[in-house]
Coordinates of C-alpha atoms and ligand atoms in Angstrom, one line a residue:
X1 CA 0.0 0.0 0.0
X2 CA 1.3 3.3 -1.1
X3 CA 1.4 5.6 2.3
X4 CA 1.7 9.6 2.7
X5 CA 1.4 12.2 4.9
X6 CA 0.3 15.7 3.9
X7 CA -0.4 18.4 5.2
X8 CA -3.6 20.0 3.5
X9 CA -7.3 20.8 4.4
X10 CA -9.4 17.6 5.0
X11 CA -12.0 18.8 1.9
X12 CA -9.2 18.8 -0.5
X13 CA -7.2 15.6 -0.5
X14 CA -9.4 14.0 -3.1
X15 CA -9.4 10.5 -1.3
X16 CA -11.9 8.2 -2.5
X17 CA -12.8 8.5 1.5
X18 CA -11.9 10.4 3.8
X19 CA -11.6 9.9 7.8
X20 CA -11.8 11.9 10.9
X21 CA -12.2 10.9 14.3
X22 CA -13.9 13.1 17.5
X23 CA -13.4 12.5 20.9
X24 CA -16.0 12.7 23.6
X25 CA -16.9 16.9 24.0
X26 CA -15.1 18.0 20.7
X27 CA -17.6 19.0 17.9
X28 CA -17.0 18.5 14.0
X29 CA -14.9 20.8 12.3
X30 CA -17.1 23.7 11.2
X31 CA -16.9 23.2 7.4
X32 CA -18.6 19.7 8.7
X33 CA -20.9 21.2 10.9
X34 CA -23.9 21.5 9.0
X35 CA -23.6 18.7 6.1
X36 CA -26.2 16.0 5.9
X37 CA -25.7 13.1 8.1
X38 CA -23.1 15.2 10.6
X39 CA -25.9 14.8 13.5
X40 CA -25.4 11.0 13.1
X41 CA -21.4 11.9 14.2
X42 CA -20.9 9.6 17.9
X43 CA -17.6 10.6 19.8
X44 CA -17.9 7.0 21.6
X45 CA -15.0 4.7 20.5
X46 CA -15.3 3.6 17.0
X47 CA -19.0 4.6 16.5
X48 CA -19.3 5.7 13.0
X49 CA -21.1 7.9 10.7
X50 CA -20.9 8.5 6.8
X51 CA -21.6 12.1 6.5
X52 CA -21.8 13.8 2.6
X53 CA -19.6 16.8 2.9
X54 CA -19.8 17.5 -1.0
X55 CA -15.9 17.3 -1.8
X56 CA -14.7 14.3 -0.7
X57 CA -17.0 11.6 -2.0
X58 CA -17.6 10.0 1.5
X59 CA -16.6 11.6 4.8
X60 CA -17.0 9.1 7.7
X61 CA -16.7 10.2 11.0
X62 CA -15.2 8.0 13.3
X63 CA -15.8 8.0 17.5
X64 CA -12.1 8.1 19.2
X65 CA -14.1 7.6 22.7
X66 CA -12.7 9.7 25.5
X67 CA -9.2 11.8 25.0
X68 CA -7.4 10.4 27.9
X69 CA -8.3 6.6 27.1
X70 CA -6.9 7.1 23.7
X71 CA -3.6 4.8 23.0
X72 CA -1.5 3.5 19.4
X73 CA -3.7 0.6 20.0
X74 CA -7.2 3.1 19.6
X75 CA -5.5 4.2 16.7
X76 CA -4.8 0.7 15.3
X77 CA -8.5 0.0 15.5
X78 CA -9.9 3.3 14.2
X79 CA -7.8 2.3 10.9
X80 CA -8.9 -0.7 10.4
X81 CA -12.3 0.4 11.0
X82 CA -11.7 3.3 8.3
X83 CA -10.0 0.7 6.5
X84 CA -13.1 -1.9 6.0
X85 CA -15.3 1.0 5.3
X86 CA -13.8 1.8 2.4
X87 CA -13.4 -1.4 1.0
X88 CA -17.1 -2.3 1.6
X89 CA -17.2 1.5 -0.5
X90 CA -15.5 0.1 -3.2
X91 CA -13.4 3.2 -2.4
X92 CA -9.4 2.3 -3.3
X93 CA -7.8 5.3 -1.7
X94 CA -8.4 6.5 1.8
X95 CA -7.6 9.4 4.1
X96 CA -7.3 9.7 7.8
X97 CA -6.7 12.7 9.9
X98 CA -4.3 11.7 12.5
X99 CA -5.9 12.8 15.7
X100 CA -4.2 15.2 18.2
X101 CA -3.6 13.2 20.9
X102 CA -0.9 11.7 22.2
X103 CA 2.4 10.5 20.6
X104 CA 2.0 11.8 16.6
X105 CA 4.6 10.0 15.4
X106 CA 3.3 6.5 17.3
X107 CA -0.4 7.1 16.7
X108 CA 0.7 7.9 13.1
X109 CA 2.5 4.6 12.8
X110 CA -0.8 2.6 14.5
X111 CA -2.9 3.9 11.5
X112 CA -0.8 2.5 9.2
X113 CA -0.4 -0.4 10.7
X114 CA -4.0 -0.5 11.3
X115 CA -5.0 0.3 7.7
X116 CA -2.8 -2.0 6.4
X117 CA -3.6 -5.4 8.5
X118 CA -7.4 -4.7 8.0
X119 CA -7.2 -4.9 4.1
X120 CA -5.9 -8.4 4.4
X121 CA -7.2 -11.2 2.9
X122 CA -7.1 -14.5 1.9
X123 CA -8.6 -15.2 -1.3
X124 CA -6.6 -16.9 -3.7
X125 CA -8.5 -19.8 -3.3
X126 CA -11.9 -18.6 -4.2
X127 CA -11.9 -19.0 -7.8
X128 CA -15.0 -16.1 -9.0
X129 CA -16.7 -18.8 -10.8
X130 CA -18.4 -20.4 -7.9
X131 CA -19.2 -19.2 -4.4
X132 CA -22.3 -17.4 -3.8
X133 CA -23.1 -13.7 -5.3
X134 CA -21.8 -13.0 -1.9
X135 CA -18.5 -14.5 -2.1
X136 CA -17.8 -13.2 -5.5
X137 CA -18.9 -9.6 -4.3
X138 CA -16.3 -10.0 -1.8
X139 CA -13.7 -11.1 -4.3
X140 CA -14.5 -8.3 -7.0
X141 CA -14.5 -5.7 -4.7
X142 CA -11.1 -3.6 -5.0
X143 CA -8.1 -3.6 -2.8
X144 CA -7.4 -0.3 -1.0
X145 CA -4.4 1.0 -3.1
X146 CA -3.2 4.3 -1.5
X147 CA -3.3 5.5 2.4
X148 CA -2.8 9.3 3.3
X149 CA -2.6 10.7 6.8
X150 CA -3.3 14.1 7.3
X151 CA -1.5 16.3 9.7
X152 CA 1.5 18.1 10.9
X153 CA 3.8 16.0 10.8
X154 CA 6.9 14.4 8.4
X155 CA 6.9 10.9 6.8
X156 CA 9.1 9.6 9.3
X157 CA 11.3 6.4 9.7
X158 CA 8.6 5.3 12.3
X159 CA 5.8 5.6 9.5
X160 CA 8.3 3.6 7.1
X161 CA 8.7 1.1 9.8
X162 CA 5.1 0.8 10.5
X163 CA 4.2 0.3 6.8
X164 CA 7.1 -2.3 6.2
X165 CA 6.1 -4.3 9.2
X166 CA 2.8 -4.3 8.4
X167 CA 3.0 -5.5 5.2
X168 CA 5.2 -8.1 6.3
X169 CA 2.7 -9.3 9.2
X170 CA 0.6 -9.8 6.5
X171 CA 3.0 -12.2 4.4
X172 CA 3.5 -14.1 7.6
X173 CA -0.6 -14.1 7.4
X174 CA -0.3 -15.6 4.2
X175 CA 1.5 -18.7 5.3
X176 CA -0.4 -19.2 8.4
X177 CA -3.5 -19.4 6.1
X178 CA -1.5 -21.7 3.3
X179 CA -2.7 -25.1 4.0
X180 CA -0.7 -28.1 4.8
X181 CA -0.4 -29.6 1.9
X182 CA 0.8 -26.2 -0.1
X183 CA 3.0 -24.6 2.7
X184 CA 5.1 -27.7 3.5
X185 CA 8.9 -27.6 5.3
X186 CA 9.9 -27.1 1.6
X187 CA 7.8 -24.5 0.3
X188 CA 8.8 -22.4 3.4
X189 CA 12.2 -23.6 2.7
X190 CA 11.9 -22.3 -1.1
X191 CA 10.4 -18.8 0.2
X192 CA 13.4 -18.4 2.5
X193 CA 15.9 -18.5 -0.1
X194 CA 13.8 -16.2 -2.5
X195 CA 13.5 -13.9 -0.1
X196 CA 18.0 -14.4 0.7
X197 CA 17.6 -13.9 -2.7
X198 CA 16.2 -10.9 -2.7
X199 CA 18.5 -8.8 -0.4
X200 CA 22.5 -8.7 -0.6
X201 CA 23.2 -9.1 3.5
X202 CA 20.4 -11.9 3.4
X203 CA 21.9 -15.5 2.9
X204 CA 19.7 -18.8 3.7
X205 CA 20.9 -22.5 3.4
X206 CA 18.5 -25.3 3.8
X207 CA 19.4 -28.4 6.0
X208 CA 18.5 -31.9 5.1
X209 CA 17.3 -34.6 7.0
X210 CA 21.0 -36.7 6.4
X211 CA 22.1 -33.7 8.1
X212 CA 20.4 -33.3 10.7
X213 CA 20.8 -37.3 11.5
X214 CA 25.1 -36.9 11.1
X215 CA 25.0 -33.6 13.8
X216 CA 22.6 -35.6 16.0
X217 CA 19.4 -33.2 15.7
X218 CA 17.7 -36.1 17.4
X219 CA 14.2 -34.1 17.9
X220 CA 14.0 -33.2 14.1
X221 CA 14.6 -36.7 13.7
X222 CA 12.3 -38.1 15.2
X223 CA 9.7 -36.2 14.6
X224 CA 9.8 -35.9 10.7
X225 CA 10.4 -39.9 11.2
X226 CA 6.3 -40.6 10.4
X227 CA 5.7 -38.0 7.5
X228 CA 6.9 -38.8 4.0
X229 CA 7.1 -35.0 3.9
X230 CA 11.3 -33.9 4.0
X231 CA 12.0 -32.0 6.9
X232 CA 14.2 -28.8 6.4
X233 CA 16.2 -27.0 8.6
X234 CA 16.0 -23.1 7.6
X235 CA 19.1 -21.0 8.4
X236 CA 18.9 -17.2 7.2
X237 CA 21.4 -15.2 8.2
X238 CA 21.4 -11.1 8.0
X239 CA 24.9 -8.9 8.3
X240 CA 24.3 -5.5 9.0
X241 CA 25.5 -4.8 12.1
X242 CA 29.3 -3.3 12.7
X243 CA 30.2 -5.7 15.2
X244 CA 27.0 -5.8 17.1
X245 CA 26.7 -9.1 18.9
X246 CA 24.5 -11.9 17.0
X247 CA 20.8 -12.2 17.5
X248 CA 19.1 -15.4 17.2
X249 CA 15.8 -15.8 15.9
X250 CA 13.9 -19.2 16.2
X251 CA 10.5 -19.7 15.1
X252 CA 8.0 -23.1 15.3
X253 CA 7.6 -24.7 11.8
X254 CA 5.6 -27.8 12.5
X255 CA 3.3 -27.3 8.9
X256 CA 0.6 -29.9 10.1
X257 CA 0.2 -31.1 13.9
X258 CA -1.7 -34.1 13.8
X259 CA -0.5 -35.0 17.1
X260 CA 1.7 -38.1 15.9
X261 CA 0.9 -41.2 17.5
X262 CA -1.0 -39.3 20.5
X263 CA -3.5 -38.1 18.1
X264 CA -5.3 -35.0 18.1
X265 CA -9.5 -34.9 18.6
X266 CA -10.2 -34.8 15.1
X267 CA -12.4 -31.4 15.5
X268 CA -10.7 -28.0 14.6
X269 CA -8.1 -30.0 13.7
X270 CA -7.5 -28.2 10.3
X271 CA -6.6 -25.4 11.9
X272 CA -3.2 -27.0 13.1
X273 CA -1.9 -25.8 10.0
X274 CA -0.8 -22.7 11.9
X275 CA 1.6 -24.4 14.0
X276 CA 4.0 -22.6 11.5
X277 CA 3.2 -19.3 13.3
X278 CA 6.5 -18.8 14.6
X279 CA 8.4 -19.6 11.7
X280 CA 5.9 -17.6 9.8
X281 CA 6.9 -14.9 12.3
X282 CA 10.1 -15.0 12.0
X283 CA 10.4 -14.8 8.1
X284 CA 8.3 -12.0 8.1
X285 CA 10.5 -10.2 10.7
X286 CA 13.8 -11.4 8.7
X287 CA 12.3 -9.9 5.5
X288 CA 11.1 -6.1 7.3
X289 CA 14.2 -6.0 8.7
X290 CA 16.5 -6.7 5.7
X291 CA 13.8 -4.1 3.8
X292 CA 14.4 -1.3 6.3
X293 CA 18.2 -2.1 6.7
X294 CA 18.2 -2.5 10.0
X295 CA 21.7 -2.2 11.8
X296 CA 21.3 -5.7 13.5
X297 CA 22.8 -9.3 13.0
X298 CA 20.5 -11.9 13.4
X299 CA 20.7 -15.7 12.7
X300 CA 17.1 -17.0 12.1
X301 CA 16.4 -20.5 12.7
X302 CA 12.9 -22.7 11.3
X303 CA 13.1 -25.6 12.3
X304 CA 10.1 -27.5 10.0
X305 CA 9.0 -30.6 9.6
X306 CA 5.0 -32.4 9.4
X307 CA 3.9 -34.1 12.6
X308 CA 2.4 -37.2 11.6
X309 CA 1.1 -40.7 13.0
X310 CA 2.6 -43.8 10.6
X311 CA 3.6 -47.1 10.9
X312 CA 7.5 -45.2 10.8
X313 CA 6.7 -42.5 13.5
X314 CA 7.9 -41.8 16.9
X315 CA 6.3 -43.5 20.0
X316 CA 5.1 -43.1 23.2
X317 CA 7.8 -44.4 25.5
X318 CA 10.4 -43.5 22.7
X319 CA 13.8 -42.3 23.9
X320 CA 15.9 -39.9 21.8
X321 CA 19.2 -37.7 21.9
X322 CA 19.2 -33.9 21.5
X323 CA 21.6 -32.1 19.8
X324 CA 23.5 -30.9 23.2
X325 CA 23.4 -34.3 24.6
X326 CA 20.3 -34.3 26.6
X327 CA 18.1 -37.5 26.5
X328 CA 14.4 -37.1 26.4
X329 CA 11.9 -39.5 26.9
X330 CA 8.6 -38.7 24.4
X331 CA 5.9 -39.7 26.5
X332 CA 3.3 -37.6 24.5
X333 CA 4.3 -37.4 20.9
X334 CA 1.6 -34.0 20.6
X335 CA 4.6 -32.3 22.4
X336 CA 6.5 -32.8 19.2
X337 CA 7.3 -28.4 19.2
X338 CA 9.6 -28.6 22.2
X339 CA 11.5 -31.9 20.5
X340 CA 12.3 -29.9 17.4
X341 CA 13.0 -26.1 19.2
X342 CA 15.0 -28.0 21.1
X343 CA 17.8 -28.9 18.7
X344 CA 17.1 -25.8 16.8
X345 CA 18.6 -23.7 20.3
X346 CA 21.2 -26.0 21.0
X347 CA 22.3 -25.2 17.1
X348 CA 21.8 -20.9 17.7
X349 CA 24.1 -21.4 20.8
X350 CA 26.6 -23.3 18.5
X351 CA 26.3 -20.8 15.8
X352 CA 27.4 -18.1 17.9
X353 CA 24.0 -16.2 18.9
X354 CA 24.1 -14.5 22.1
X355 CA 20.7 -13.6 22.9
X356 CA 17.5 -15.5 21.6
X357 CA 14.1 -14.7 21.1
X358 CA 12.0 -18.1 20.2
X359 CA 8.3 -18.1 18.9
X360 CA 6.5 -20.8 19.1
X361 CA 2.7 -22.2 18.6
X362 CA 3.8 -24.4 21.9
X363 CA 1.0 -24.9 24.0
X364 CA -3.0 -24.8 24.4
X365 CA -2.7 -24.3 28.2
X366 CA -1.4 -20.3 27.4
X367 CA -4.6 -19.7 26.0
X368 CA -6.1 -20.7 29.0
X369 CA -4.0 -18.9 31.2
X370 CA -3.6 -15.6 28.9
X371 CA -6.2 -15.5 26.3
X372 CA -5.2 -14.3 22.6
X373 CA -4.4 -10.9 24.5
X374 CA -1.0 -11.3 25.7
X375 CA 1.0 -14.3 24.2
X376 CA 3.5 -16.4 27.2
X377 CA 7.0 -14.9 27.7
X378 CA 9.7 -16.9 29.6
X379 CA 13.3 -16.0 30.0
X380 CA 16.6 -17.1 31.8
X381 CA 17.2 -13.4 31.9
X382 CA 15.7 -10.3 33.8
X383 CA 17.3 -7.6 31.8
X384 CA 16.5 -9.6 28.3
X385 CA 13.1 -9.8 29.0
X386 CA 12.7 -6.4 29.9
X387 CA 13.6 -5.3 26.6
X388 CA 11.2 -7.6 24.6
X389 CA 8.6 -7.1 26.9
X390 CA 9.4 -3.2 26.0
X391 CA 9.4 -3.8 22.6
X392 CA 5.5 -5.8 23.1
X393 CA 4.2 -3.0 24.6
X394 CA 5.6 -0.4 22.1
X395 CA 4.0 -2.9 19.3
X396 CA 1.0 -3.7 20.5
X397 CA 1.9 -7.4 20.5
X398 CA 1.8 -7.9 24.0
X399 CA 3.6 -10.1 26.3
X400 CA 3.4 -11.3 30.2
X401 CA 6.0 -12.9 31.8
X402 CA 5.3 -16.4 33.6
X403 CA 7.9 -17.9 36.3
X404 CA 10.7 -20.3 36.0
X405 CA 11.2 -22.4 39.5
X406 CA 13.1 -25.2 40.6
X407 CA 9.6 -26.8 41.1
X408 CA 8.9 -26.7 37.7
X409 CA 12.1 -27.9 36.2
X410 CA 11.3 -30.8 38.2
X411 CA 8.3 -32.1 36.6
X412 CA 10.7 -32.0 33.2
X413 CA 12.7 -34.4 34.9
X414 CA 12.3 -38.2 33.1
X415 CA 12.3 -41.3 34.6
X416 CA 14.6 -43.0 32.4
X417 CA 16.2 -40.7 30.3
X418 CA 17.1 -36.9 31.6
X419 CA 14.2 -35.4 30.5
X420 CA 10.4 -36.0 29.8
X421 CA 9.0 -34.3 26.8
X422 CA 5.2 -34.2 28.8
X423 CA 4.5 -34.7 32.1
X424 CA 1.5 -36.9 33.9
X425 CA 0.4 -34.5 36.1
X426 CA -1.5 -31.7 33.9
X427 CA 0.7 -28.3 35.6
X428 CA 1.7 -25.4 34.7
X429 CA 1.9 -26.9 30.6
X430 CA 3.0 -23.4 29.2
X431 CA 5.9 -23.0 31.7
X432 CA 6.5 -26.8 31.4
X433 CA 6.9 -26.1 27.9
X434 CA 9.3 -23.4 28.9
X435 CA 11.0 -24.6 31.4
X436 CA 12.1 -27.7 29.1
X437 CA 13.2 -25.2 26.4
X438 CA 15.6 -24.2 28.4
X439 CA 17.9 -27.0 28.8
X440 CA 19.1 -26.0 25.6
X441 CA 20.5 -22.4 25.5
X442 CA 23.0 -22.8 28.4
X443 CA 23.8 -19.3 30.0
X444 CA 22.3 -17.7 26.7
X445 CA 19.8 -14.8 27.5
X446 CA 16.7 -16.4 26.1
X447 CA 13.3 -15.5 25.4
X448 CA 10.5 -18.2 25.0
X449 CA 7.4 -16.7 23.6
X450 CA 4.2 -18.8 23.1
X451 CA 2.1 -17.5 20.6
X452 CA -0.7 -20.4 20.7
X453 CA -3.0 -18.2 21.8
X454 CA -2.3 -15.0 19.8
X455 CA -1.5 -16.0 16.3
X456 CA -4.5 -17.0 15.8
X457 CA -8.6 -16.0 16.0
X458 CA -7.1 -13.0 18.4
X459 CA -10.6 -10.8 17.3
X460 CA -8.9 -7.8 17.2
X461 CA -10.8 -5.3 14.5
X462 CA -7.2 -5.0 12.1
X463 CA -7.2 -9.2 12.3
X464 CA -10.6 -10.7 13.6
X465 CA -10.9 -14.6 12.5
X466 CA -7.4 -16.6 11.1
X467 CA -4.2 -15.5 11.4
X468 CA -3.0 -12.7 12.8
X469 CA 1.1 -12.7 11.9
X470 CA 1.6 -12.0 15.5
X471 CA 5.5 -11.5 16.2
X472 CA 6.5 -9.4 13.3
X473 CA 5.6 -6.2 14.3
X474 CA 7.3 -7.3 17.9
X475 CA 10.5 -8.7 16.6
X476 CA 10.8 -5.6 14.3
X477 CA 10.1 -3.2 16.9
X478 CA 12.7 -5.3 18.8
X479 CA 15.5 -4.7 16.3
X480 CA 14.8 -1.4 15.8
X481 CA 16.0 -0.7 19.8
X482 CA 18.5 -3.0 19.8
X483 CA 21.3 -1.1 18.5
X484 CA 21.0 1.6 21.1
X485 CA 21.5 -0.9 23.7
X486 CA 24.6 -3.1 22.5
Ligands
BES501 N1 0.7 -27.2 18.4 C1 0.2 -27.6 19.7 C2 -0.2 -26.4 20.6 C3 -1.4 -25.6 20.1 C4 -2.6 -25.7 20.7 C5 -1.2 -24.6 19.2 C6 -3.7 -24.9 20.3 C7 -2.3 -23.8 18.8 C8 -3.5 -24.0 19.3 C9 1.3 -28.4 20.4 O1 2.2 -29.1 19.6 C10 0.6 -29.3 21.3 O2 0.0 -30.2 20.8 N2 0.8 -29.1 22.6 C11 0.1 -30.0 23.6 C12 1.2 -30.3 24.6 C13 0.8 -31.5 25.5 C14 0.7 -32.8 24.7 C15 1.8 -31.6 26.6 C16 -1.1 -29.3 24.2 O3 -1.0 -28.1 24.4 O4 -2.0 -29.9 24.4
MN502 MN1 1.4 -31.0 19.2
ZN503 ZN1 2.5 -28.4 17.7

């Protein structure tokens, strides 16, 4: 989407539609006072009215609710709001005034963001020959093509940023949405090396499953054992940093979790093609911040494979040997995420990153515990998670911190073998998830983030139902504030 900021009169941008919010006790700007429809104007948050103001074709007043509740976060939502009403206008070029509250340059970089997630969708699949008149309504209708803010201030890095990110949340959309058999550990392999491809300080090399065998990438292993699907193990690197300390990404590609073995209920089980989330997440993060030539370093890690049940897979009981050494009993082959992040860490540590910030679809238990409003954070480290948890809150992607203990490193204890991939009592499973995941970084700062319950169906107005490409905008964000600190 092509984004501006300018300066000029709202009646004379010649948007297709144009957007302005009121707060609780402000009227409409005079020239709107008296034009038909401005008594339908509502200042409570994200009321609207389409008012006919003559110049621009459509004028729709938006309600920002009241001026001291307002937040980047009000802002995302006005813009998608705006955002949906002009698509349902048929109206491919939109206009918001930014409103004069707050930060301008962070509410500024909400609307985009806003604007830009709303007007996602996924319909490459609906072909406009079938469907109902509705569907194909839906499919003709066009694309919002151009986005203008309108106020005081300069196109800014942090509106470049928000546009870039954006867009790039929505690629990670796309691949959440790609279905199993399309997005596969190789197709996400081949987009990683077009998108290396595409930048000179990208590079990307693909591991093989003889490979992974020879190092002793004993969760990968096993794991990919019962799908006839190759596993891949994606390493994108990015150079861009003088001498700034390495920064490892790692991101969840399981591409279909069936459960394995321990087989899932078999209702809503289509939507496990989005345990790719992370790995989405991270490609989409890799690719923003190659586009905005970040000064960061960052080895990204996706470590993808199928989880399947087969007469080949892993089974309950199963003992296998992680890349660092630790033996794991897989009591539970559902807990196949942990098995695979696992050698995926134990490889960032070896390839020299010093801090690490994994995303992973890891566990249904956070969306008990947090909802799809904040997404689990764990860390080894006070002062690492401070900054990411920084970074959540500047992004809107939000993160709460849950506890390691020695109590809860001891349920990850195994019987037989050192650890236990699942254990029998049903406790604390986020920070059990955790907690495991971290027998594999050593002293490295770490950040576990699962994103079970935020990737996905969050309800959010800029991403309602399906995926939401949560971690992007984070990780960016991230990245953008790293330099400052090293
Ligand atoms: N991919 C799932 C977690 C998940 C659940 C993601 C819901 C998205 C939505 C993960 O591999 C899994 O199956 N976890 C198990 C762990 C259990 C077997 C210890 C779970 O959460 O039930
Ligand atoms: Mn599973
Ligand atoms: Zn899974």
């Amino acid at each position: 989407m092509k984004v501006a900021v300018l300066d000029t009169p709202l009646v004379e941008t010649g948007e297709d539609l144009v957007a302005i919010g009121i707060f609780e006790g402000d009227e409409l700007p005079p020239e709107f006072a008296s034009a038909p429809g401005a008594d339908d104007a509502k200042p409570g948050f994200r009321k609207t009215a389409l008012v006919h103001a003559g110049s621009p074709v459509h004028l729709l007043v938006i309600g920002l609710g009241k001026r001291d509740e307002f937040t980047p976060e009000r802002a995302r939502v006005i813009a998608a709001v705006a955002a949906k009403r002009a698509r349902a206008l048929k109206a491919t070029s939109l206009a918001i005034a930014i409103p004069d509250e707050g930060d301008d340059k962070a509410i500024a970089a909400a609307l985009i963001e806003g604007a830009i997630l709303a007007s996602y969708r996924f319909d490459r699949f609906k072909t406009h020959s079938v469907g109902s008149d509705a569907d194909e309504a839906e499919a003709d209708r066009p694309r919002l093509e151009s986005l203008t803010l309108i106020g005081h201030i300069e196109l800014t890095a942090d509106a470049d940023t928000a546009r870039v990110a954006a867009e790039s949340a929505n690629m990670a959309r796309e691949l959440q949405n790609l279905p199993s058999n399309i997005a596969t550990p190789t197709y996400l392999a081949e987009r990683a090396l077009e998108l290396a491809a595409t930048h000179d300080e990208l590079s990307c090399e693909v591991m093989e499953r003889d490979e992974m065998v020879e190092r002793g990438m004993g969760g990968l292993a096993a794991v990919s054992q019962g799908t006839a699907e190759p596993p891949k193990l994606i390493v994108l690197r990015y150079q861009h940093g003088e001498g700034g300390e390495l920064l490892g990404l790692v991101g969840k590609g399981v591409t279909f979790d069936s459960g394995g073995i321990s087989i899932k209920p078999s209702g809503g089980m289509q939507e496990m093609k989005m345990d790719m989330s992370g790995a989405a997440a991270v490609l989409g993060a890799v690719a923003a911040i190659a586009e905005l030539e970040l000064p960061v370093n960052l080895v990204a890690l996706i470590p993808s494979t199928e989880n399947m049940p087969s007469s080949t897979a892993m089974k309950p009981g199963d003992i296998i040997t992680q890349l660092n050494g630790k033996t794991v009993e897989v009591n539970n082959t559902d807990a196949e995420g942990r098995l695979i992040l696992a050698d995926a860490l134990a490889y960032a540590v070896e390839l020299g990153a010093k801090r690490i910030v994994e995303l992973s679809t890891l566990t249904g238990a956070v969306l008990v515990a947090l909802g799809s409003t904040y997404a689990g954070l764990m860390s080894n480290d006070d002062a690492w998670a401070e900054d990411v948890t920084e970074a959540a809150e500047r992004s809107g992607e939000l993160a709460w911190r849950l506890p390691f203990h020695a109590e809860y490193k001891e349920l990850t204890k195994g019987t037989v073998a050192d650890l236990t991939n699942s254990a029998s009592k049903r406790k604390a499973g986020t920070i059990y998830a955790g907690s495991f995941l971290e027998e594999f970084v050593g002293d490295t700062p770490f950040i576990h983030l699962d994103i079970a319950g935020t990737a996905w169906d969050v309800g959010r107005e800029y991403a309602s139902k399906g995926p939401t490409g949560f971690g992007v905008r984070l990780l960016v964000d991230l990245a953008r504030h790293l330099p400052a600190k090293a």
